């Protein structure tokens, strides 16, 4: 019950020149999960590359990522100026001199920017440029409590700090270990008080209220209006909504949209536990509480509901902590509608509770902030991503985010390596390229345990890659636990697109993608498709064109195409596009030889309208016009 919630995202450490990399790496060592972002044109060896500083800073800011920029403060200020409209929501933003001689907290006073500035300054052995008056005077930002605590009201807080700055003193009521280090004008008899409590504000005007996120709400997933019912339950116990740490439900309800929406609206994580005796999931529309049931049945059903909620809390709170020797005695329970706590007795008489569970909510209040990640488990997540052709700049940002948030990463070893760098706690599961279905099943098994799993493909995951294998595995399995996994497929830049862009626009008109591999389909099907595509005058992008095990197929394919297309038809060969040693060749159908091609090559064969031209005696372009005669 005692671990603190550490949900502040890791910072992005942004560098503009190679000279700043040493300082950047030292800052990175302070923050697990932090990545160094380097300006592509000037920095090699960063974890992520970006093209334009202003746009990149704005994107990080909008996503709420803390920013540590190793450049002039003015550059950061000008880049973010247009976005500074919501003080409460802004992430910490700091500027550090490239040589590590100065650290300036710029934004995010309520999200711990000064704490970061002090940490970084201590590591660099310099003084942080703290300018916040309350912070300077008291040595801490009272309005920015550590993770696991929430300020009740910013307005109330600002008034309180002004009063202290004006000479008032304060008491501290409740457990606020971080304030022990603060240099507050403390007095045991002060009229003003900083009160740490999960209870809602009771109208005292001279108090600064800070809520520990210490309340778990176990909810009945079969019922509607979860937000209203949880709020009503909190209100009935005079608990502040900000004290809510986690929403808990039976694992049979993982994936239910009403629960997801409720957790999002309440702004708390949603966690699940599987309770042996409540395995059966009831359809929300057929809960059994119909008008036909007599009064006795109704009491039975309510007592069952209450018992279920107690079991949920037992499984989530008591068991893991009993095992770790960290008892859950601190958690008081409140059956919603009861008006008083039902005590911490896990074996509470369900019949006695039955009449008091109308809201289908059971609250437990711990004596300290709760670490939601240690309660039950999350709804598992499986994200299938495409890395793009190779370079980090051609990976979509959502795929990068998925990798950053992954606990497990699965894929063909080459691609998993391309997807790095990884943090030590991220588990990598590399397998052979031919074991796609097995890999997909493994991914579902991990995700259905509540883990956050990413499966990587090169290019686009839906183009001759893992997305179809993952869906096939799901389609074939009747596993309810797999169906409740949050499955998402994120697109990527496919090899045909990446190669086409290098050459110009050969896919500018109708085209098709064909894999020449006959590993998963008979060769006669490939021949038929080639004939039809060639006859239809489609531009063709050939994937998997040749391999040691398939030496003759490409020449046969080209013979078919040559019977329909002129010898001078432009052909583009892209090899290792977006990767080190990339090469691009423009040739013609007559000149093309299978010896120019290997399994890392993309072949694009033009249509009757595809053209090539040399611009300014230098650069050759290939394009297929958008018109057709
Ligand atoms: N999902 C991938 C394709 C996988 S099939 C995508 O969307 O790109 C593998 C084939 O893709 C290779 O045999 C090759 O023909 C092509 N390919 C993949 N990456 C490539 C790259 N960087 N450059 C050129 N061709 C590539």
XYZ file of C-alpha atoms and ligand atoms in Angstrom:
655
model
C 0.000 0.000 0.000
C 2.923 2.279 0.501
C 4.533 2.754 -2.862
C 4.191 6.160 -4.459
C 2.648 6.707 -7.805
C 5.440 7.791 -10.162
C 3.466 8.506 -13.300
C 5.305 11.632 -14.476
C 6.550 10.884 -17.998
C 10.287 10.728 -18.659
C 11.721 13.892 -20.215
C 12.876 14.384 -23.767
C 16.415 15.756 -23.696
C 16.744 17.876 -26.817
C 20.135 18.657 -28.348
C 20.978 20.851 -31.347
C 24.664 20.095 -31.706
C 27.052 17.221 -31.057
C 28.829 19.371 -28.442
C 25.850 19.046 -26.108
C 25.692 15.248 -26.195
C 27.953 14.663 -23.193
C 25.863 16.908 -20.942
C 22.690 15.373 -22.391
C 23.809 11.849 -21.508
C 24.611 12.916 -17.945
C 21.105 14.406 -17.566
C 19.631 11.261 -19.140
C 21.226 9.138 -16.435
C 19.059 10.954 -13.859
C 15.741 9.969 -15.442
C 14.886 6.338 -16.271
C 13.210 6.170 -19.663
C 14.491 9.562 -20.815
C 15.643 9.756 -24.422
C 18.053 12.118 -26.158
C 16.488 13.784 -29.208
C 19.020 15.161 -31.701
C 18.632 17.577 -34.602
C 18.986 15.245 -37.556
C 21.235 17.489 -39.651
C 23.770 18.075 -36.880
C 23.680 15.265 -34.328
C 24.529 11.631 -34.858
C 24.196 9.108 -32.091
C 21.040 10.501 -30.445
C 18.231 8.109 -29.461
C 15.693 9.915 -31.662
C 16.185 12.288 -34.578
C 14.028 15.298 -35.426
C 14.021 17.615 -38.422
C 12.943 21.013 -37.123
C 13.403 22.238 -33.560
C 10.328 24.488 -33.192
C 7.889 21.898 -34.502
C 9.501 19.175 -32.406
C 9.363 21.199 -29.175
C 5.718 22.069 -29.814
C 4.852 18.439 -30.455
C 6.539 17.317 -27.215
C 4.821 20.127 -25.312
C 1.360 19.244 -26.641
C 1.926 15.608 -25.676
C 2.796 16.722 -22.133
C 6.368 15.408 -22.363
C 8.795 17.200 -20.025
C 11.438 19.011 -22.115
C 15.072 19.509 -21.177
C 16.541 21.563 -24.032
C 20.295 22.025 -24.261
C 20.198 25.363 -26.014
C 19.533 29.048 -25.400
C 16.438 29.664 -23.263
C 15.263 32.241 -25.824
C 15.005 29.639 -28.589
C 12.757 27.484 -26.397
C 10.629 30.450 -25.299
C 10.079 31.620 -28.874
C 9.250 28.093 -30.042
C 6.608 27.531 -27.360
C 5.264 31.088 -27.016
C 2.142 30.445 -29.063
C 1.102 27.503 -26.873
C 1.284 28.966 -23.383
C -2.338 29.292 -22.451
C -2.927 26.716 -19.728
C -0.628 26.969 -16.709
C -2.030 23.882 -14.983
C -1.512 21.562 -17.938
C 1.997 22.521 -19.038
C 4.819 19.985 -18.672
C 8.137 20.976 -17.080
C 10.368 22.803 -19.594
C 14.005 23.613 -18.796
C 16.897 25.086 -20.735
C 20.458 23.966 -19.996
C 23.610 25.616 -21.339
C 25.328 23.198 -23.772
C 28.383 22.981 -21.558
C 26.303 22.272 -18.443
C 27.172 25.572 -16.769
C 23.563 26.779 -16.254
C 20.105 25.278 -15.767
C 17.026 27.470 -16.154
C 13.530 26.205 -15.278
C 11.169 27.916 -17.734
C 7.694 26.386 -17.457
C 5.796 23.786 -15.475
C 6.098 25.210 -11.960
C 3.117 23.107 -10.935
C 4.548 19.960 -12.488
C 7.855 19.946 -10.646
C 10.133 21.948 -12.954
C 12.042 23.405 -10.008
C 12.550 19.950 -8.529
C 14.057 18.878 -11.855
C 16.185 22.037 -11.998
C 17.541 21.282 -8.528
C 18.238 17.621 -9.424
C 20.049 18.571 -12.622
C 21.948 21.406 -10.921
C 23.090 19.079 -8.134
C 24.369 16.591 -10.699
C 26.159 19.327 -12.704
C 27.438 20.915 -9.493
C 25.980 24.340 -10.274
C 23.257 26.563 -8.781
C 19.839 26.328 -10.505
C 18.355 29.614 -11.761
C 15.223 29.419 -9.560
C 13.098 32.562 -9.796
C 9.776 31.519 -8.182
C 9.292 33.586 -5.012
C 7.520 30.927 -2.898
C 10.081 28.362 -3.981
C 13.014 30.654 -3.116
C 11.584 31.488 0.244
C 10.449 27.999 1.299
C 12.855 25.831 -0.693
C 10.006 23.945 -2.343
C 6.958 24.681 -4.461
C 4.132 24.026 -2.022
C 1.671 24.045 -4.911
C 3.455 21.203 -6.672
C 3.153 18.224 -4.327
C 5.050 15.072 -5.344
C 3.480 12.271 -7.389
C 0.750 10.536 -5.412
C -0.664 13.797 -4.056
C -2.996 16.331 -5.648
C -3.577 19.975 -4.859
C -7.270 20.547 -4.063
C -7.486 23.997 -5.649
C -4.900 26.140 -7.406
C -6.731 29.343 -6.496
C -6.875 28.361 -2.826
C -3.190 27.436 -3.018
C -2.076 30.730 -4.555
C -3.869 32.682 -1.811
C -2.301 30.476 0.841
C 1.256 30.965 -0.488
C 0.689 34.755 -0.732
C -0.392 34.739 2.913
C 2.763 32.876 3.948
C 4.915 35.247 1.892
C 3.145 38.118 3.660
C 4.284 36.769 7.016
C 1.641 34.239 8.144
C 2.748 30.932 9.652
C 1.232 27.464 9.208
C 0.626 24.132 10.898
C 0.873 20.836 9.027
C -1.906 18.324 9.595
C -1.455 14.871 8.145
C 1.468 13.061 6.622
C 3.518 15.263 4.252
C 7.047 13.813 4.324
C 8.253 16.066 1.496
C 7.426 19.205 3.498
C 9.810 18.115 6.261
C 12.648 19.409 4.110
C 10.875 22.685 3.322
C 11.772 25.882 5.094
C 8.184 26.802 6.042
C 7.149 29.411 8.633
C 5.962 26.607 10.898
C 4.047 27.128 14.125
C 2.019 24.530 16.037
C -0.489 27.212 17.020
C -0.789 28.854 13.602
C -4.242 29.750 12.378
C -3.389 28.478 8.918
C -2.831 24.805 8.145
C -1.596 22.632 5.324
C -3.890 19.639 5.607
C -3.069 16.317 3.932
C -6.289 14.343 3.748
C -8.408 12.327 1.343
C -11.458 14.127 2.746
C -13.107 16.852 0.654
C -12.821 20.532 1.608
C -15.033 21.318 4.587
C -15.187 25.076 4.125
C -12.152 26.089 6.233
C -10.801 29.199 4.510
C -7.327 29.246 6.078
C -6.269 25.838 4.837
C -4.221 24.526 1.971
C -5.702 21.160 1.128
C -3.582 18.410 -0.439
C -5.169 15.057 -1.221
C -3.180 11.820 -1.160
C -4.348 9.636 -4.032
C -5.300 6.870 -1.661
C -8.806 5.739 -2.618
C -9.659 2.628 -4.656
C -13.142 2.371 -6.110
C -14.178 -1.211 -6.876
C -17.062 -1.043 -9.330
C -19.612 -3.400 -10.770
C -18.792 -3.462 -14.477
C -22.321 -4.522 -15.406
C -23.863 -1.198 -14.441
C -24.172 2.098 -16.287
C -23.347 5.620 -15.138
C -20.146 4.542 -13.427
C -18.801 8.100 -13.123
C -21.943 9.350 -11.419
C -22.044 6.378 -9.060
C -18.382 6.688 -8.075
C -18.773 10.423 -7.487
C -21.882 9.800 -5.439
C -20.046 7.189 -3.377
C -17.095 9.562 -2.795
C -19.467 12.341 -1.881
C -21.361 10.103 0.563
C -18.083 9.466 2.396
C -17.032 13.126 2.063
C -13.994 12.022 0.081
C -12.446 14.407 -2.488
C -12.623 13.277 -6.120
C -8.856 14.059 -6.400
C -8.178 11.374 -3.768
C -9.266 8.662 -6.159
C -6.197 6.651 -7.187
C -7.650 3.822 -9.216
C -10.830 2.287 -10.584
C -10.996 -1.470 -10.069
C -13.195 -4.032 -11.816
C -13.409 -7.752 -12.417
C -11.122 -8.946 -15.225
C -14.186 -10.387 -16.977
C -15.028 -6.753 -17.785
C -11.655 -5.844 -19.293
C -12.333 -3.963 -22.512
C -15.860 -2.833 -21.589
C -16.173 0.650 -23.153
C -18.236 2.043 -20.227
C -15.389 1.263 -17.816
C -12.754 2.726 -20.125
C -14.774 5.917 -20.539
C -15.396 6.177 -16.806
C -11.696 5.823 -15.969
C -10.844 8.456 -18.582
C -13.509 10.827 -17.247
C -12.350 10.285 -13.653
C -8.743 10.659 -14.830
C -7.520 7.552 -12.995
C -6.006 4.273 -14.157
C -8.335 1.324 -14.648
C -7.106 -1.937 -13.126
C -8.533 -5.440 -13.122
C -8.434 -8.500 -10.939
C -9.734 -11.942 -11.675
C -11.795 -13.312 -8.822
C -12.295 -17.067 -9.001
C -15.954 -17.099 -7.970
C -16.988 -14.195 -10.173
C -15.629 -15.486 -13.432
C -18.904 -15.358 -15.311
C -19.515 -12.125 -17.138
C -23.102 -10.956 -17.144
C -24.438 -9.089 -20.093
C -25.105 -5.498 -18.977
C -28.572 -5.716 -20.482
C -29.389 -8.977 -18.687
C -28.109 -8.528 -15.199
C -30.837 -10.689 -13.694
C -32.167 -7.806 -11.611
C -35.451 -7.810 -13.474
C -38.919 -6.990 -12.217
C -39.747 -10.697 -11.963
C -37.352 -11.452 -9.143
C -38.993 -11.519 -5.777
C -37.762 -9.567 -2.797
C -35.655 -12.416 -1.426
C -33.889 -12.876 -4.797
C -33.227 -9.174 -4.858
C -31.542 -9.283 -1.464
C -29.541 -12.320 -2.604
C -28.422 -10.558 -5.759
C -27.427 -7.436 -3.830
C -25.535 -9.462 -1.279
C -23.779 -11.266 -4.123
C -22.866 -7.924 -5.686
C -21.540 -6.642 -2.398
C -19.621 -9.838 -1.813
C -18.112 -9.562 -5.302
C -16.900 -6.040 -4.623
C -15.331 -7.116 -1.333
C -13.651 -10.005 -3.143
C -12.302 -7.613 -5.747
C -10.741 -5.425 -3.105
C -9.391 -8.458 -1.254
C -7.754 -9.782 -4.389
C -6.370 -6.415 -5.410
C -5.274 -5.007 -2.085
C -4.845 -7.676 0.530
C -3.397 -10.676 -1.273
C -0.340 -9.085 -2.879
C 0.413 -7.133 0.259
C -0.135 -10.067 2.584
C 2.389 -11.925 0.467
C 4.886 -9.064 0.612
C 4.303 -8.723 4.343
C 2.917 -5.223 3.807
C -0.512 -5.555 5.437
C -3.605 -3.780 4.164
C -4.934 -2.953 7.587
C -4.651 0.715 6.679
C -7.441 0.447 4.123
C -10.853 1.417 5.421
C -13.804 0.283 3.314
C -16.946 2.137 2.508
C -19.903 0.467 0.870
C -21.503 3.157 -1.194
C -24.864 4.100 0.177
C -24.020 2.848 3.660
C -23.180 6.240 5.074
C -20.456 4.665 7.196
C -17.428 2.492 6.675
C -17.950 -1.243 6.799
C -14.524 -1.787 8.313
C -11.579 -3.593 6.800
C -12.889 -7.063 7.482
C -12.475 -8.952 4.252
C -15.084 -11.487 5.377
C -17.711 -8.826 5.961
C -21.164 -10.381 6.084
C -22.411 -10.046 2.533
C -26.060 -10.249 3.596
C -25.584 -7.371 5.964
C -24.041 -5.303 3.143
C -26.688 -6.187 0.616
C -28.972 -3.280 1.248
C -26.082 -0.852 1.140
C -24.609 -1.562 -2.265
C -27.194 0.168 -4.428
C -24.504 2.155 -6.186
C -22.420 -0.914 -7.048
C -19.322 0.840 -5.714
C -17.098 -0.186 -2.826
C -14.447 2.283 -1.718
C -11.261 1.513 0.162
C -9.148 4.293 1.630
C -5.480 3.582 2.311
C -3.471 5.569 4.790
C -0.930 6.537 2.132
C -0.929 7.235 -1.617
C -1.429 4.125 -3.694
C 0.670 2.944 -6.594
C -1.990 2.024 -9.142
C 0.543 -0.109 -11.018
C 0.785 -2.421 -7.989
C -2.978 -2.987 -7.800
C -4.401 -5.817 -9.913
C -3.326 -5.461 -13.507
C -3.978 -3.220 -16.478
C -6.076 -4.184 -19.464
C -3.503 -5.763 -21.734
C -2.476 -3.849 -24.801
C -1.157 -5.193 -28.069
C 0.072 -2.709 -30.650
C 1.309 -3.827 -34.032
C 3.608 -1.228 -35.500
C 5.609 -0.631 -38.647
C 9.094 0.780 -38.272
C 9.066 2.290 -41.748
C 11.913 1.394 -44.087
C 14.665 1.940 -41.524
C 15.536 5.472 -40.494
C 13.965 6.784 -37.288
C 12.708 9.891 -39.095
C 10.418 7.726 -41.239
C 8.730 6.022 -38.273
C 5.368 7.541 -37.329
C 5.448 9.237 -33.879
C 2.622 7.017 -32.596
C 4.794 3.947 -33.248
C 7.657 5.527 -31.299
C 5.259 6.234 -28.412
C 4.053 2.622 -28.478
C 7.650 1.369 -28.306
C 8.446 3.740 -25.461
C 5.430 2.461 -23.500
C 6.001 -1.247 -24.246
C 6.873 -3.786 -21.594
C 7.417 -6.522 -24.180
C 8.614 -6.153 -27.761
C 8.312 -9.066 -30.184
C 9.579 -9.477 -33.703
C 12.195 -10.693 -36.090
C 15.539 -9.992 -34.464
C 16.757 -7.509 -37.127
C 13.629 -5.393 -36.712
C 13.629 -5.553 -32.914
C 17.201 -4.257 -32.992
C 16.151 -1.471 -35.365
C 13.367 -0.472 -32.959
C 15.735 0.327 -30.049
C 17.142 1.731 -27.910
C 15.276 0.000 -25.083
C 15.290 0.434 -21.342
C 16.730 -2.430 -19.305
C 13.319 -3.434 -17.942
C 11.766 -3.791 -21.418
C 11.647 -7.458 -22.436
C 12.671 -8.337 -25.990
C 11.373 -11.527 -27.605
C 13.206 -12.128 -30.872
C 12.180 -14.937 -33.156
C 12.811 -16.266 -36.615
C 11.159 -14.508 -39.518
C 9.088 -17.585 -40.391
C 7.405 -17.961 -37.000
C 4.785 -15.292 -37.517
C 1.668 -17.027 -36.184
C 3.504 -18.403 -33.192
C 4.843 -14.906 -32.455
C 1.327 -13.462 -32.756
C -0.024 -15.999 -30.266
C 2.809 -15.302 -27.873
C 1.999 -11.583 -28.124
C -1.651 -12.240 -27.193
C -0.638 -14.453 -24.283
C 1.552 -11.699 -22.848
C -1.043 -8.983 -23.470
C -3.831 -11.020 -21.907
C -1.772 -11.098 -18.699
C -2.147 -7.313 -18.625
C 1.157 -6.428 -20.242
C 1.784 -3.716 -22.772
C 3.066 -5.498 -25.856
C 4.387 -4.256 -29.193
C 4.909 -6.417 -32.253
C 7.261 -4.878 -34.801
C 7.347 -5.213 -38.556
C 9.417 -3.312 -41.056
C 7.652 -0.839 -43.321
C 3.913 -1.051 -42.811
C 2.706 -3.883 -40.550
C -0.262 -4.567 -42.806
C 1.849 -5.080 -45.971
C 3.160 -8.668 -46.088
C 3.825 -8.451 -42.367
C 2.661 -9.070 -38.816
C -0.721 -7.283 -38.646
C -2.470 -9.979 -40.689
C -0.798 -12.738 -38.626
C -1.960 -11.107 -35.393
C -5.536 -10.845 -36.657
C -5.452 -14.410 -37.915
C -4.329 -15.624 -34.484
C -7.175 -13.684 -32.857
C -9.701 -14.896 -35.421
C -8.712 -18.530 -34.849
C -8.715 -18.334 -31.071
C -11.844 -18.443 -28.979
C -9.980 -17.066 -25.950
C -12.099 -14.393 -24.208
C -8.925 -13.058 -22.571
C -7.441 -12.388 -26.026
C -10.603 -10.638 -27.163
C -10.420 -8.233 -24.227
C -6.896 -7.088 -25.155
C -6.716 -3.520 -26.456
C -5.514 -4.209 -29.984
C -4.234 -1.446 -32.220
C -2.455 -1.469 -35.554
C -0.349 1.546 -36.434
C 0.594 2.190 -40.045
C 4.119 2.679 -41.305
C 5.899 3.824 -44.448
C 6.026 0.757 -46.643
C 9.114 -0.068 -48.743
C 7.210 0.740 -51.955
C 6.351 4.237 -50.695
C 9.843 4.900 -49.383
C 11.463 3.716 -52.635
C 8.966 5.610 -54.775
C 9.631 8.855 -52.903
C 13.373 8.482 -53.452
C 12.847 8.034 -57.184
C 10.131 10.664 -57.596
C 6.536 9.538 -57.970
C 6.383 6.240 -59.902
C 3.244 5.272 -57.933
C 1.484 8.483 -58.996
C -1.278 6.565 -60.758
C -2.919 3.152 -60.212
C -0.542 0.535 -58.910
C -0.443 -2.818 -57.159
C 1.802 -4.509 -54.629
C 2.748 -8.114 -55.263
C 4.918 -10.385 -53.176
C 6.924 -12.722 -55.399
C 7.365 -15.171 -52.544
C 5.716 -18.521 -53.120
C 6.250 -19.601 -49.525
C 2.670 -18.826 -48.516
C 0.873 -18.990 -51.893
C 1.259 -21.236 -54.956
C 3.445 -19.938 -57.790
C 0.645 -20.323 -60.374
C -1.403 -17.728 -58.413
C 1.514 -15.303 -58.610
C 1.837 -15.879 -62.380
C -1.884 -15.250 -62.902
C -1.782 -12.049 -60.889
C 1.309 -10.833 -62.734
C -0.360 -11.415 -66.102
C -3.537 -9.593 -65.059
C -1.667 -6.685 -63.451
C 0.591 -6.335 -66.463
C -2.339 -6.474 -68.864
C -4.228 -3.896 -66.734
C -1.222 -1.569 -67.152
C -0.790 -1.134 -63.396
C 2.527 0.044 -62.010
C 3.833 -2.902 -59.989
C 5.747 -2.930 -56.713
C 7.451 -6.289 -56.133
C 8.122 -7.297 -52.529
C 10.245 -10.334 -51.609
C 11.575 -10.449 -55.202
C 14.243 -13.140 -54.816
C 16.055 -15.253 -52.257
C 18.498 -18.123 -52.172
C 15.594 -20.553 -51.794
C 13.679 -18.856 -54.662
C 16.314 -18.258 -57.347
C 14.324 -18.589 -60.617
C 11.003 -16.973 -59.793
C 12.030 -13.355 -60.497
C 13.233 -14.103 -64.041
C 10.001 -15.954 -64.747
C 8.010 -13.011 -63.389
C 9.974 -10.537 -65.544
C 9.407 -12.701 -68.655
C 5.654 -12.455 -68.039
C 5.772 -8.683 -67.584
C 7.966 -8.249 -70.694
C 5.273 -9.803 -72.876
C 2.952 -6.880 -71.961
C 5.330 -3.911 -71.485
C 7.797 -2.136 -73.778
C 11.551 -2.720 -73.207
C 12.111 0.948 -72.304
C 9.528 0.822 -69.443
C 11.206 2.534 -66.447
C 12.156 0.319 -63.514
C 13.234 1.531 -60.069
C 15.311 -0.607 -57.734
C 15.533 0.527 -54.114
C 17.876 -1.405 -51.845
C 18.002 -0.891 -48.073
C 16.123 2.379 -48.488
C 16.275 4.435 -45.299
C 19.060 2.222 -43.940
C 22.847 2.551 -43.994
C 24.238 1.821 -47.476
C 20.935 2.584 -49.213
C 21.042 2.560 -53.016
C 18.630 3.608 -55.714
C 18.907 2.483 -59.330
C 16.790 3.624 -62.250
C 16.908 1.266 -65.208
C 14.576 -0.171 -67.842
C 12.687 -3.423 -68.204
C 15.057 -4.505 -71.002
C 18.192 -3.791 -68.959
C 16.967 -5.180 -65.643
C 18.828 -8.345 -64.539
C 17.863 -10.504 -61.600
C 21.517 -10.359 -60.478
C 20.921 -6.673 -59.583
C 18.291 -7.716 -57.065
C 18.342 -9.372 -53.654
C 15.826 -9.883 -50.850
C 16.489 -6.382 -49.499
C 15.424 -4.798 -52.775
C 12.120 -3.250 -53.804
C 11.345 -3.348 -57.532
C 8.947 -0.849 -59.057
C 8.012 -1.532 -62.672
C 6.441 1.390 -64.497
C 3.257 1.371 -66.575
C 2.932 2.569 -70.174
C 2.768 6.184 -68.946
C 5.649 6.116 -66.434
C 8.414 8.513 -67.488
C 11.972 9.306 -66.518
C 13.813 12.582 -67.115
C 17.029 14.248 -66.056
C 16.724 17.641 -64.422
C 19.454 20.228 -64.928
C 21.898 17.540 -66.180
C 22.027 16.120 -62.674
C 19.168 14.384 -61.003
C 17.040 11.747 -62.711
C 13.388 11.600 -61.714
C 10.766 8.931 -62.400
C 7.068 9.634 -62.270
C 3.732 8.309 -63.436
C 1.432 11.174 -64.410
C -1.970 11.338 -62.795
C -3.789 11.459 -66.153
C -4.353 8.500 -68.426
C -5.103 8.300 -72.100
N 6.061 -4.752 -44.261
C 7.163 -4.422 -45.157
C 7.379 -5.470 -46.236
C 7.843 -6.799 -45.716
S 8.194 -7.911 -47.022
C 6.869 -3.068 -45.781
O 5.735 -2.577 -45.719
O 7.806 -2.501 -46.355
C 9.949 -7.714 -47.165
C 10.312 -7.079 -48.504
O 10.072 -5.681 -48.448
C 11.780 -7.199 -48.860
O 12.051 -8.444 -49.494
C 11.966 -6.044 -49.811
O 11.441 -6.367 -51.079
C 11.044 -4.987 -49.215
N 11.759 -4.077 -48.303
C 11.581 -3.964 -46.979
N 12.348 -2.978 -46.480
C 13.015 -2.437 -47.504
C 13.944 -1.372 -47.640
N 14.346 -0.677 -46.584
N 14.421 -1.075 -48.860
C 14.007 -1.781 -49.929
N 13.115 -2.785 -49.870
C 12.642 -3.126 -48.680
